[in-house]
Backbone as a chain_set.jsonl record, in Angstrom:
{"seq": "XXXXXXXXXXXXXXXXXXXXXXXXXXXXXXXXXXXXXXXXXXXXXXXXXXXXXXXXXXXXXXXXXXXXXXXXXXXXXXXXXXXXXXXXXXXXXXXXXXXXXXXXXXXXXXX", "coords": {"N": [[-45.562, 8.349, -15.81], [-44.841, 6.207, -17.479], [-42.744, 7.423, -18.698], [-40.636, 7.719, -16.98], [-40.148, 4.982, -16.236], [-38.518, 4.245, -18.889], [-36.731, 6.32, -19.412], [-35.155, 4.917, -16.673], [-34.513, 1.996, -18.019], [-33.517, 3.21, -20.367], [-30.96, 4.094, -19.32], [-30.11, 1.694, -17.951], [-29.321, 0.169, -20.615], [-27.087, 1.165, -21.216], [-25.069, 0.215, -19.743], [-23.656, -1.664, -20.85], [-23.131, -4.427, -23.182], [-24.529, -7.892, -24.112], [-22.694, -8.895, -25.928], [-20.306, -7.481, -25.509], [-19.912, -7.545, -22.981], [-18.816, -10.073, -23.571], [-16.839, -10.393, -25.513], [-15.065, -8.639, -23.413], [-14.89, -10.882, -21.35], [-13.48, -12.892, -22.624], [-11.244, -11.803, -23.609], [-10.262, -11.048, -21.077], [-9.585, -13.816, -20.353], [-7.811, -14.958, -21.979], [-5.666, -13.11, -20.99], [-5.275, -13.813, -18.515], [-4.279, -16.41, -18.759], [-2.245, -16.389, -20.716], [0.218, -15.875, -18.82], [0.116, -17.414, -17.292], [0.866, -19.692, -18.875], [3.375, -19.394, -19.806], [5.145, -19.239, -17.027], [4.492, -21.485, -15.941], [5.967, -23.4, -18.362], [8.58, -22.702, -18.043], [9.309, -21.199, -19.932], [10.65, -19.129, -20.575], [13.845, -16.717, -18.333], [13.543, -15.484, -15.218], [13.383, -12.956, -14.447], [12.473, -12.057, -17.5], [10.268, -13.34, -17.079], [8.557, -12.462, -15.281], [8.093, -9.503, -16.292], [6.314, -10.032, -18.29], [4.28, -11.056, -16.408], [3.818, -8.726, -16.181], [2.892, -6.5, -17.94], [0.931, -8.121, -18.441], [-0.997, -8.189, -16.451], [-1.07, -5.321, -16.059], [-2.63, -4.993, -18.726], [-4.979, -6.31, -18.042], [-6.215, -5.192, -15.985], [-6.659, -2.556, -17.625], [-8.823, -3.898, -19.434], [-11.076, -4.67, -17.739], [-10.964, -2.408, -16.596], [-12.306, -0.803, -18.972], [-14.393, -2.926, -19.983], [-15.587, -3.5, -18.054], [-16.231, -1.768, -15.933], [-16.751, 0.126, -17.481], [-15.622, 2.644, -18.01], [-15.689, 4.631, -19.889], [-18.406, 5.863, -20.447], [-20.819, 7.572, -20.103], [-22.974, 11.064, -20.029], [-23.026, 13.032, -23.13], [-21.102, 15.55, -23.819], [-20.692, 16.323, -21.141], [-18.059, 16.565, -18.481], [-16.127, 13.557, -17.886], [-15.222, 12.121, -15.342], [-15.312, 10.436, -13.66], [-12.965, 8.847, -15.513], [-11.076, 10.708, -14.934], [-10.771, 11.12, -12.327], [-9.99, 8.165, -11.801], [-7.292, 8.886, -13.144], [-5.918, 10.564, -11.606], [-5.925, 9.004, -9.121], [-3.989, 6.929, -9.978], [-1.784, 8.52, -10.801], [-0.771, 9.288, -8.11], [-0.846, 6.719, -7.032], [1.719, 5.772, -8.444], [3.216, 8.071, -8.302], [3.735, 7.163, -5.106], [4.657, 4.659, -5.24], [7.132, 4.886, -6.699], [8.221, 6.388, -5.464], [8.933, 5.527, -3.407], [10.088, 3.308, -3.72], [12.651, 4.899, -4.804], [13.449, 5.93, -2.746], [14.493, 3.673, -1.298], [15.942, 2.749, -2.623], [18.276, 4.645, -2.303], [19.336, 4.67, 0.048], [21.45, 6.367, 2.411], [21.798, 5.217, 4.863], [21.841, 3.041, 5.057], [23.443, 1.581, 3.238]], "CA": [[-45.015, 7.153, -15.204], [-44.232, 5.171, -18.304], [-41.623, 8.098, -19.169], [-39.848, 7.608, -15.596], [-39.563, 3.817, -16.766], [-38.391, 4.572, -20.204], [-35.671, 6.382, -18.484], [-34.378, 3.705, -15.523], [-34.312, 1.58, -18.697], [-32.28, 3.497, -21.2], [-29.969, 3.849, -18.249], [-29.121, 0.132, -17.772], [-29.107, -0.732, -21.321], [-26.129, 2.284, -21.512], [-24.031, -0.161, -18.954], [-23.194, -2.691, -22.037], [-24.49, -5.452, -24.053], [-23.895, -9.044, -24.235], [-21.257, -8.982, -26.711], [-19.68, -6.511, -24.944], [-18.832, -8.444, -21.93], [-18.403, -11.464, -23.68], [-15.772, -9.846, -25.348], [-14.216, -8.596, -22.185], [-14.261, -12.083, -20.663], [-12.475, -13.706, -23.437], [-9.843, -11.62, -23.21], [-9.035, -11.702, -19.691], [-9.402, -15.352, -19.948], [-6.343, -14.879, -22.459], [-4.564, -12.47, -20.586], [-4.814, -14.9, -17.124], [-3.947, -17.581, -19.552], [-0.457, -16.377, -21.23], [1.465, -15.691, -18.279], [0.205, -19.2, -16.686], [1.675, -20.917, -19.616], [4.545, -18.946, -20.051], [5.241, -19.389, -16.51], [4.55, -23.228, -15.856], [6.669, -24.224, -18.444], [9.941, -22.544, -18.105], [9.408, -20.988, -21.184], [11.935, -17.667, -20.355], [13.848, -16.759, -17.277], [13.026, -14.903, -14.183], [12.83, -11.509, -15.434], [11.34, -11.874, -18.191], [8.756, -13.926, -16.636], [8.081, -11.279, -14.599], [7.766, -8.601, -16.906], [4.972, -11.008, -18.985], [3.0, -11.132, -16.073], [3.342, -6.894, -15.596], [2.48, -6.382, -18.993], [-0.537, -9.094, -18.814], [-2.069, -7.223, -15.514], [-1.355, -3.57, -16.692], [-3.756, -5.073, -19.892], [-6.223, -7.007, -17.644], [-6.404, -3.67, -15.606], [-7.044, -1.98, -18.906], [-9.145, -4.682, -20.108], [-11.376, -4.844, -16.788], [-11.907, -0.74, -16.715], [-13.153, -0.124, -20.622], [-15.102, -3.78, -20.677], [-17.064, -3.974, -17.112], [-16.256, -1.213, -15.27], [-17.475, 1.487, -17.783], [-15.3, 4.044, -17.794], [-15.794, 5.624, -20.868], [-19.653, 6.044, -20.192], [-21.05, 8.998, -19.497], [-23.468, 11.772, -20.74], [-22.004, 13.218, -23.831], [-20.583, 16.835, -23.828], [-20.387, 16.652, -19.63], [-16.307, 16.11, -18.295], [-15.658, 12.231, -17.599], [-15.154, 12.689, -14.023], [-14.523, 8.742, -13.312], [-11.746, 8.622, -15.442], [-10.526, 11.797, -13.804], [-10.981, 10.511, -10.466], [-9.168, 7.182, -12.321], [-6.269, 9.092, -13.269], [-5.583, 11.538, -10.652], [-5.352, 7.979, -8.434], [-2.699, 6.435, -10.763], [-1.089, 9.117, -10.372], [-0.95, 9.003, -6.664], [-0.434, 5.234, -6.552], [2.76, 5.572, -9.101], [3.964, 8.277, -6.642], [4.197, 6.531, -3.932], [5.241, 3.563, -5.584], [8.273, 5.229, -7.527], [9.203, 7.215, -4.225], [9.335, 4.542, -2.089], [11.599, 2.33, -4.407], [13.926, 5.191, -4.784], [14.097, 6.126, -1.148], [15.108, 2.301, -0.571], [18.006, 2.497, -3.192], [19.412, 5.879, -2.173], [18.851, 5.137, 1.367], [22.908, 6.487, 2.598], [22.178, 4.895, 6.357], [21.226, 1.403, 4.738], [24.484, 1.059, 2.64]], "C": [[-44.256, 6.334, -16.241], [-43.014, 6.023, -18.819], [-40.726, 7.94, -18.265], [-39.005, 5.93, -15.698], [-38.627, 3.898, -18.088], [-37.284, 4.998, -19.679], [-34.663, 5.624, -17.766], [-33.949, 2.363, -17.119], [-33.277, 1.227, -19.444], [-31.326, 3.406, -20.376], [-28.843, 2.738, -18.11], [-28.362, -0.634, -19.056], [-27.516, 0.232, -21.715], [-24.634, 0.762, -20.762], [-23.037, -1.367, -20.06], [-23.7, -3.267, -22.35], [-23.562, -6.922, -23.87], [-22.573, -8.909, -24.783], [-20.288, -8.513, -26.171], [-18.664, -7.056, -23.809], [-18.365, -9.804, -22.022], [-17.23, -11.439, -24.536], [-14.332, -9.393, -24.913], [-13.963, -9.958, -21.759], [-13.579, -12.571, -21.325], [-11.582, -13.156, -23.519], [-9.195, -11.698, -22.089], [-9.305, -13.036, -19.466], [-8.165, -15.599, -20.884], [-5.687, -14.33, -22.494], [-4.045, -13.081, -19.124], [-4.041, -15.924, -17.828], [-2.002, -18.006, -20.335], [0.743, -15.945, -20.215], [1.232, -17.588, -16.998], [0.737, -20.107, -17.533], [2.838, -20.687, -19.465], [5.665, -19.102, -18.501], [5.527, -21.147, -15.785], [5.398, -23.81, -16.962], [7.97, -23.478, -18.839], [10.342, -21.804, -19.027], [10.813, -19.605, -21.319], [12.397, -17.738, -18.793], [13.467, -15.64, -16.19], [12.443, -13.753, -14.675], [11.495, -11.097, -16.306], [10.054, -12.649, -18.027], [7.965, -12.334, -15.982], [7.776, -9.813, -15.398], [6.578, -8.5, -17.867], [3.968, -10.794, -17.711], [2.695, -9.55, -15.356], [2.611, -6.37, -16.417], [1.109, -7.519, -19.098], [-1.477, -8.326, -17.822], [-2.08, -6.172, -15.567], [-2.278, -4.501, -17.637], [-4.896, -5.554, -19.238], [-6.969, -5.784, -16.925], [-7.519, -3.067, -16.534], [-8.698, -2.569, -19.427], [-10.811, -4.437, -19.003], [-12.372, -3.339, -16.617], [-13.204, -0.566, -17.914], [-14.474, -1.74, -20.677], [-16.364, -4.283, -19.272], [-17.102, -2.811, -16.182], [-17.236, 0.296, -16.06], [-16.963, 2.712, -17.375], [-15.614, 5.137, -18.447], [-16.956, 5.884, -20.686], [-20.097, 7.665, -19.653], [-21.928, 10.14, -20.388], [-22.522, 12.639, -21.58], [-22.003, 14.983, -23.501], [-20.278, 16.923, -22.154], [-18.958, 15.485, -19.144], [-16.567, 14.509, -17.443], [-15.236, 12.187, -16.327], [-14.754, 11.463, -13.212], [-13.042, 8.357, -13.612], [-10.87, 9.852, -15.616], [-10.056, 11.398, -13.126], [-9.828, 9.434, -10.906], [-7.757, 7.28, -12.396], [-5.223, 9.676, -12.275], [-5.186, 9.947, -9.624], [-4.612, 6.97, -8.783], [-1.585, 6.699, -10.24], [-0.462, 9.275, -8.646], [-0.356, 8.109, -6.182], [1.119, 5.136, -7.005], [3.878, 6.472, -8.127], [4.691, 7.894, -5.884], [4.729, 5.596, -3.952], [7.137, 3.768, -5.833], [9.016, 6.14, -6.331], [10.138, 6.682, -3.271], [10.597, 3.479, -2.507], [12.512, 3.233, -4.954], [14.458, 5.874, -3.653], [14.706, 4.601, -0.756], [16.118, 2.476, -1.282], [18.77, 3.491, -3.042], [19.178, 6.042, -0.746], [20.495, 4.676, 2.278], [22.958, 5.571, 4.109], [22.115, 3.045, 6.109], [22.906, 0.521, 4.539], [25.862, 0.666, 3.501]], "O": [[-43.173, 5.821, -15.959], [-42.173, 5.354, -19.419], [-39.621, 8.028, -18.799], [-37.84, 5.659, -15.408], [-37.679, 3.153, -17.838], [-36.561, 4.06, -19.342], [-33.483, 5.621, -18.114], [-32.816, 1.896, -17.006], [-32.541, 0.246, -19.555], [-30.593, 2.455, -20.648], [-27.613, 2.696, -18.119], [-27.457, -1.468, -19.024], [-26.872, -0.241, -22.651], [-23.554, 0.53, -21.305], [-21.874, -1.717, -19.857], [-24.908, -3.172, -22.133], [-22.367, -7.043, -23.599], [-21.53, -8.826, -24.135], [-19.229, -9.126, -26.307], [-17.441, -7.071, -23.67], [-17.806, -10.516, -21.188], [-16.487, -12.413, -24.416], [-13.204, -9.508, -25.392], [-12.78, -10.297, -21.775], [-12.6, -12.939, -20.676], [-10.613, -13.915, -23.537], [-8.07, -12.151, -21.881], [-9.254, -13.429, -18.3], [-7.441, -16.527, -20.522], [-4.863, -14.335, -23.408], [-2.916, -12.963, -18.646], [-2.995, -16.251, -17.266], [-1.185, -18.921, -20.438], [1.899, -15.716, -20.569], [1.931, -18.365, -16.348], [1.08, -21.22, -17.135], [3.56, -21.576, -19.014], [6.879, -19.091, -18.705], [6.529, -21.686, -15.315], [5.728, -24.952, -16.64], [8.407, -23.664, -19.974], [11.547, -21.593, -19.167], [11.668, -19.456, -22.193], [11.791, -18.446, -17.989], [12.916, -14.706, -16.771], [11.333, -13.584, -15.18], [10.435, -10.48, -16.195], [9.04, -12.569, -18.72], [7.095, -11.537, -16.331], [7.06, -9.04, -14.762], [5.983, -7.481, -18.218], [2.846, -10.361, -17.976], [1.88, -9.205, -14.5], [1.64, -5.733, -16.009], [0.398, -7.466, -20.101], [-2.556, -7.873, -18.203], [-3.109, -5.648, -15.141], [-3.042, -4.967, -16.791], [-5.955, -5.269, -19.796], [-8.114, -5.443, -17.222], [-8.74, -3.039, -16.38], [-9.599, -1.789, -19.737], [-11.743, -3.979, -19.664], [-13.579, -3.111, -16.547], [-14.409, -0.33, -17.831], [-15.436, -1.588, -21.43], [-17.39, -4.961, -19.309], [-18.132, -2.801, -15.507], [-17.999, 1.111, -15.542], [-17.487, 3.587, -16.686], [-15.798, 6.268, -17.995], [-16.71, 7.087, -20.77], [-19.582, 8.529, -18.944], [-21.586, 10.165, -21.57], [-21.447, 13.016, -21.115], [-22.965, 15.515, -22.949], [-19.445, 17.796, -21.913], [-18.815, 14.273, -19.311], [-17.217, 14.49, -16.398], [-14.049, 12.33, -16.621], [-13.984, 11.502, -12.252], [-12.188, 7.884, -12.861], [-9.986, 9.875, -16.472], [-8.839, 11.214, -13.125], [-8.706, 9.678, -10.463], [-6.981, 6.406, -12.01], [-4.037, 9.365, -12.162], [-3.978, 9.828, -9.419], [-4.493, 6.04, -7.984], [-0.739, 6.046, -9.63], [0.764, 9.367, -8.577], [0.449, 8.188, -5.254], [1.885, 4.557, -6.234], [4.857, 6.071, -7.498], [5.906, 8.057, -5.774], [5.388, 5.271, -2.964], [8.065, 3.107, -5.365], [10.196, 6.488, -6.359], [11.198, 6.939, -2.701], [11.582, 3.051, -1.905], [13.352, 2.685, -5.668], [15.602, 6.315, -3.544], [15.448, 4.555, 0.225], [17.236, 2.401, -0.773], [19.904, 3.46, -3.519], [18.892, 7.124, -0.235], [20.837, 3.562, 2.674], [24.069, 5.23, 4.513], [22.323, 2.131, 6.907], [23.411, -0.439, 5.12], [26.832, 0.175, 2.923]]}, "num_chains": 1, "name": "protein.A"}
């Protein structure tokens, strides 16, 4: 019994540690943070606003997976199968993304 605990244990303490997510939060509290400034005060124009806050949520993304989601986790020597699953639906999403915005600009019945 006390080996079955010992177990459920190690388990949870695998999911991270304080530091860990305190870490994570401080950065996405200064990756929400630099496109709300950069934004509220005019600081660049359209564009490149917009490209600040693609580049801030691709990293919060990033930031979000490796610091609460636990991707990298996993018994060692057995295939990562999350961020498998992770990638394979990137892939997928970028797809459909990148299909669809070049079926709208090469779309001959539109023009």
């Amino acid at each position: 019994m006390a080996e079955q605990h010992n177990h459920t244990h190690d388990s949870h303490e695998n999911h991270g540690s304080f530091k860990s997510y305190l870490i994570g939060y401080l950065i996405s509290i200064v990756l929400t943070i630099i496109p709300l400034v950069v934004v509220l005060n005019d600081m660049f124009d359209k564009t490149v606003n917009m490209i600040i806050i693609l580049i801030m949520a691709i990293l919060q993304f990033i930031v979000q997976l490796f610091f609460f989601m636990h991707v990298r986790e996993g018994e060692p020597g057995k295939p990562k199968w999350n961020v498998m699953a992770l990638i394979l639906g990137l892939l997928l999403v970028l797809t459909i993304v990148v299909g669809s915005i070049w079926i709208m600009m090469n779309n001959a019945v539109a023009h």
